[in-house]
PDB file of C-alpha atoms in Angstrom:
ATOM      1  CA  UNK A  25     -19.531  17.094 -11.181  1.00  0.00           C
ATOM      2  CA  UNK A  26     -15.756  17.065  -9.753  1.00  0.00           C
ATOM      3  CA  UNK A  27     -14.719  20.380  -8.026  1.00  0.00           C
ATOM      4  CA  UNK A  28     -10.978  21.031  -8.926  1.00  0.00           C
ATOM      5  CA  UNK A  29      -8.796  22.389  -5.859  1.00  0.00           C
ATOM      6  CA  UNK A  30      -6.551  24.970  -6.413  1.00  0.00           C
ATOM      7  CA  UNK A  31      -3.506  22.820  -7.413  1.00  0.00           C
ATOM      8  CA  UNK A  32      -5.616  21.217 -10.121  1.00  0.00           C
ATOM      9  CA  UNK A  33      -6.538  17.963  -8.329  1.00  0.00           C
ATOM     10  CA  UNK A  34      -9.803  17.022  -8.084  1.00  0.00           C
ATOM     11  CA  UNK A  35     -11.313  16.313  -4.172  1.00  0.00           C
ATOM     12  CA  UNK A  36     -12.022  13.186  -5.009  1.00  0.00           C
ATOM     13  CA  UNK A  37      -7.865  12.595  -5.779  1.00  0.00           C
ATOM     14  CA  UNK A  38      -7.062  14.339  -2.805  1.00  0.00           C
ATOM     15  CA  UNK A  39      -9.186  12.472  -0.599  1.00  0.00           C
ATOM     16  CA  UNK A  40      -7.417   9.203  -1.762  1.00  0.00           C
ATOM     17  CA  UNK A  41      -4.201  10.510  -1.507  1.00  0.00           C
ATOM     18  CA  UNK A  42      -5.005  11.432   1.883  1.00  0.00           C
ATOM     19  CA  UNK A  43      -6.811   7.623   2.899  1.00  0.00           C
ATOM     20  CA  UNK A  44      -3.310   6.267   1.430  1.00  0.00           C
ATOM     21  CA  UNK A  45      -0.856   8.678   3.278  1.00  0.00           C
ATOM     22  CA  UNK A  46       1.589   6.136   4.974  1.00  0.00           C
ATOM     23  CA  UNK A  47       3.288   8.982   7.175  1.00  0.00           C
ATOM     24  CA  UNK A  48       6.896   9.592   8.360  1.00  0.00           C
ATOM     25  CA  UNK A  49       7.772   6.502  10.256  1.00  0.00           C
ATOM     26  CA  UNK A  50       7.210   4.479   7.147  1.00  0.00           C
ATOM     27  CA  UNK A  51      10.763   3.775   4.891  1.00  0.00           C
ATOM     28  CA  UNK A  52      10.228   1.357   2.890  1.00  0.00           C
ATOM     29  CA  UNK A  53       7.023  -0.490   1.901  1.00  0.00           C
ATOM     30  CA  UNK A  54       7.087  -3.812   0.529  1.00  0.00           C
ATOM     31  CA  UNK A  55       3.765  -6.022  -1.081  1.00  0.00           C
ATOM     32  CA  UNK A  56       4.471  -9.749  -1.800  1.00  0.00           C
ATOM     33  CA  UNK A  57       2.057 -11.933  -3.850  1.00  0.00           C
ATOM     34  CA  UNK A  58       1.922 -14.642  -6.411  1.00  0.00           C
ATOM     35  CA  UNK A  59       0.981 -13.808  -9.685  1.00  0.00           C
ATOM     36  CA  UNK A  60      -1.461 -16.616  -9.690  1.00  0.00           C
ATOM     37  CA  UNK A  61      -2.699 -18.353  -6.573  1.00  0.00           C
ATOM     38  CA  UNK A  62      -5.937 -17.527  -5.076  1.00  0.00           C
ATOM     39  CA  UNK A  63      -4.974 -16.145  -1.853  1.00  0.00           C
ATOM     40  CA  UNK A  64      -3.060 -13.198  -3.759  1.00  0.00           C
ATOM     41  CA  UNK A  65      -6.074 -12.236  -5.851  1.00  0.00           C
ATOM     42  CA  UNK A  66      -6.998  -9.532  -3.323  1.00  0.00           C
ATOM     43  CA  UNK A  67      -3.293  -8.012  -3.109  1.00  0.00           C
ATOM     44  CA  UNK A  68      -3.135  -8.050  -6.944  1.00  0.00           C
ATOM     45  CA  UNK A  69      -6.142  -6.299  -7.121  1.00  0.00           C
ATOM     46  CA  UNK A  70      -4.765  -4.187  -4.616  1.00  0.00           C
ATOM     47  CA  UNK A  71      -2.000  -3.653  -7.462  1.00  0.00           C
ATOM     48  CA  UNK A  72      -3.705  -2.927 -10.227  1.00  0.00           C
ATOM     49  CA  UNK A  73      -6.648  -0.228  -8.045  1.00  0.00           C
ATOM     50  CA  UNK A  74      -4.346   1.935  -5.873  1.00  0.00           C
ATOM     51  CA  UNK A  75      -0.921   1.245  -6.336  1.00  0.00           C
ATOM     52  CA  UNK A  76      -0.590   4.984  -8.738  1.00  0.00           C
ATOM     53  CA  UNK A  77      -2.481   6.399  -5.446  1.00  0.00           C
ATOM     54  CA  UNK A  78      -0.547   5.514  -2.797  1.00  0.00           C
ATOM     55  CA  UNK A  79       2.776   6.505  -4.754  1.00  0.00           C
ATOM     56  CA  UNK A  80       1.651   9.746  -5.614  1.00  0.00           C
ATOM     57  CA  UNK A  81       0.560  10.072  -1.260  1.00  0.00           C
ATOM     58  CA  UNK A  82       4.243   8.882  -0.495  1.00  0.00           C
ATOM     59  CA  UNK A  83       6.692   9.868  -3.461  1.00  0.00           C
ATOM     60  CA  UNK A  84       9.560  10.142  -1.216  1.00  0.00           C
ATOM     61  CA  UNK A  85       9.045   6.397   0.006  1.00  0.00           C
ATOM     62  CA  UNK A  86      10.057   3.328  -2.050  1.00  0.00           C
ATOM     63  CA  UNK A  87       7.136   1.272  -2.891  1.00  0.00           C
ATOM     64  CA  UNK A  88       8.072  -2.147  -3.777  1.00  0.00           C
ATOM     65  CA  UNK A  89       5.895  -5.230  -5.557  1.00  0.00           C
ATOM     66  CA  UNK A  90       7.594  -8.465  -5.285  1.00  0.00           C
ATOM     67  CA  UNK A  91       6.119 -11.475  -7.257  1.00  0.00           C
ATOM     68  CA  UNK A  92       7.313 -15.415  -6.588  1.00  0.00           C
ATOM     69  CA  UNK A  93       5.571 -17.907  -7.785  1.00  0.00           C
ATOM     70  CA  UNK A  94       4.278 -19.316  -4.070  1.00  0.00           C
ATOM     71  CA  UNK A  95       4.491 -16.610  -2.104  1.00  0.00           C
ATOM     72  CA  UNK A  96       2.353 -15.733   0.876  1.00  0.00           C
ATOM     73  CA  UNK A  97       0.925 -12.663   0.218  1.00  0.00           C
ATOM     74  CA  UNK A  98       2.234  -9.813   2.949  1.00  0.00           C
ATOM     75  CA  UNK A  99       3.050  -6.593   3.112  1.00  0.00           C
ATOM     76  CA  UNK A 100       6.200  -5.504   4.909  1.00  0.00           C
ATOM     77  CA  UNK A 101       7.195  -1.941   6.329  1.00  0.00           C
ATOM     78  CA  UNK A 102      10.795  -0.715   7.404  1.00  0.00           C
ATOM     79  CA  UNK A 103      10.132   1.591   9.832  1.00  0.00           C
ATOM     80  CA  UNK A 104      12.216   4.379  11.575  1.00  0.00           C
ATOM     81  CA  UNK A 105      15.493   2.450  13.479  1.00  0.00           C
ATOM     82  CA  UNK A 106      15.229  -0.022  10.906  1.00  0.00           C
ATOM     83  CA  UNK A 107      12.218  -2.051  12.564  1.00  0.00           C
ATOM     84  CA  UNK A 108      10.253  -4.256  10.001  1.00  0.00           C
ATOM     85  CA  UNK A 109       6.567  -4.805  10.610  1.00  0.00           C
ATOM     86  CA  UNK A 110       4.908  -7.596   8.310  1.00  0.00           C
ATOM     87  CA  UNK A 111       1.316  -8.481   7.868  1.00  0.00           C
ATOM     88  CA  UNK A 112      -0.512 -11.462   6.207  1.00  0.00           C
ATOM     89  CA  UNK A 113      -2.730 -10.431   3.184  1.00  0.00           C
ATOM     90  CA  UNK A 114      -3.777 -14.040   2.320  1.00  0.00           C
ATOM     91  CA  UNK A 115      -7.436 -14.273   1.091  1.00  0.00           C
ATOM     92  CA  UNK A 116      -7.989 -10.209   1.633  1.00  0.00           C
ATOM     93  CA  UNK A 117      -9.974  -8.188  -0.526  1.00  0.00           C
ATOM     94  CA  UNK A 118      -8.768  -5.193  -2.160  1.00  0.00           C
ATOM     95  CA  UNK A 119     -10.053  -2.807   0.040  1.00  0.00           C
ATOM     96  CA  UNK A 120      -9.379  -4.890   3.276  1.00  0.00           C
ATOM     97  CA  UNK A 121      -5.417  -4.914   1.896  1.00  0.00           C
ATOM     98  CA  UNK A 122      -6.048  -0.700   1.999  1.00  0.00           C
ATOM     99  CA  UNK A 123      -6.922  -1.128   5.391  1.00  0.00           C
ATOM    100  CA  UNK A 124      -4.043  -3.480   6.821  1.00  0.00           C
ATOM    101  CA  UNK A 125      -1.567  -0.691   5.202  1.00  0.00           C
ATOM    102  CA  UNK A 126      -3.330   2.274   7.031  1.00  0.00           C
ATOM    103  CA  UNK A 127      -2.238   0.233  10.210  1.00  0.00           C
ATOM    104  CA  UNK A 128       1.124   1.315   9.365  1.00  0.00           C
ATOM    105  CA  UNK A 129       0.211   5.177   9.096  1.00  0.00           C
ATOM    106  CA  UNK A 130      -0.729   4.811  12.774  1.00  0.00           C
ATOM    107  CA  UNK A 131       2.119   2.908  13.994  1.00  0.00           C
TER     108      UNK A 131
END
């Protein structure tokens, strides 16, 4: 059974919302992937699991999903000053591409 908290959300939703809480220094976020290759599947499944999640944690930040055919996957951040921090998401599983973006929370 789901408790409800007393703006209607459930702990369960808060508690992601919290894990995907990119913080104040973070802009702009950017995920690039191929729609097909192999070494995407991870950030695509990324896509598809959390990406309602971690716009509801940051609905003032733009949350961008670029496909190309090609691609290496990465996800970028525009930070505070304009600074750009990338990292690679080739082969990654879903929840290891969750991890690599709460490096940016803690930048």
């Amino acid at each position: 059974k789901t408790a409800l908290c007393t703006n209607g959300t459930s702990h369960t939703e808060t508690n992601m919302a919290a894990r995907l809480a990119l913080g104040p220094r973070v802009r702009e976020l950017r995920l690039l992937l191929c729609q097909t290759s192999p070494a995407s599947t991870g950030a695509r499944e990324f896509v598809n699991k959390h990406y309602a999640d971690l716009k509801a944690a940051n609905p003032t930040t733009p949350v961008l999903i670029r496909e190309c055919s090609g691609v290496e996957p990465q996800v970028c951040a525009r930070l505070e000053r304009g600074e750009e921090q990338r990292i690679a998401l080739s082969d990654l599983s879903a929840d290891d591409v969750l991890a690599q973006l709460k490096k940016f929370a803690s930048a």
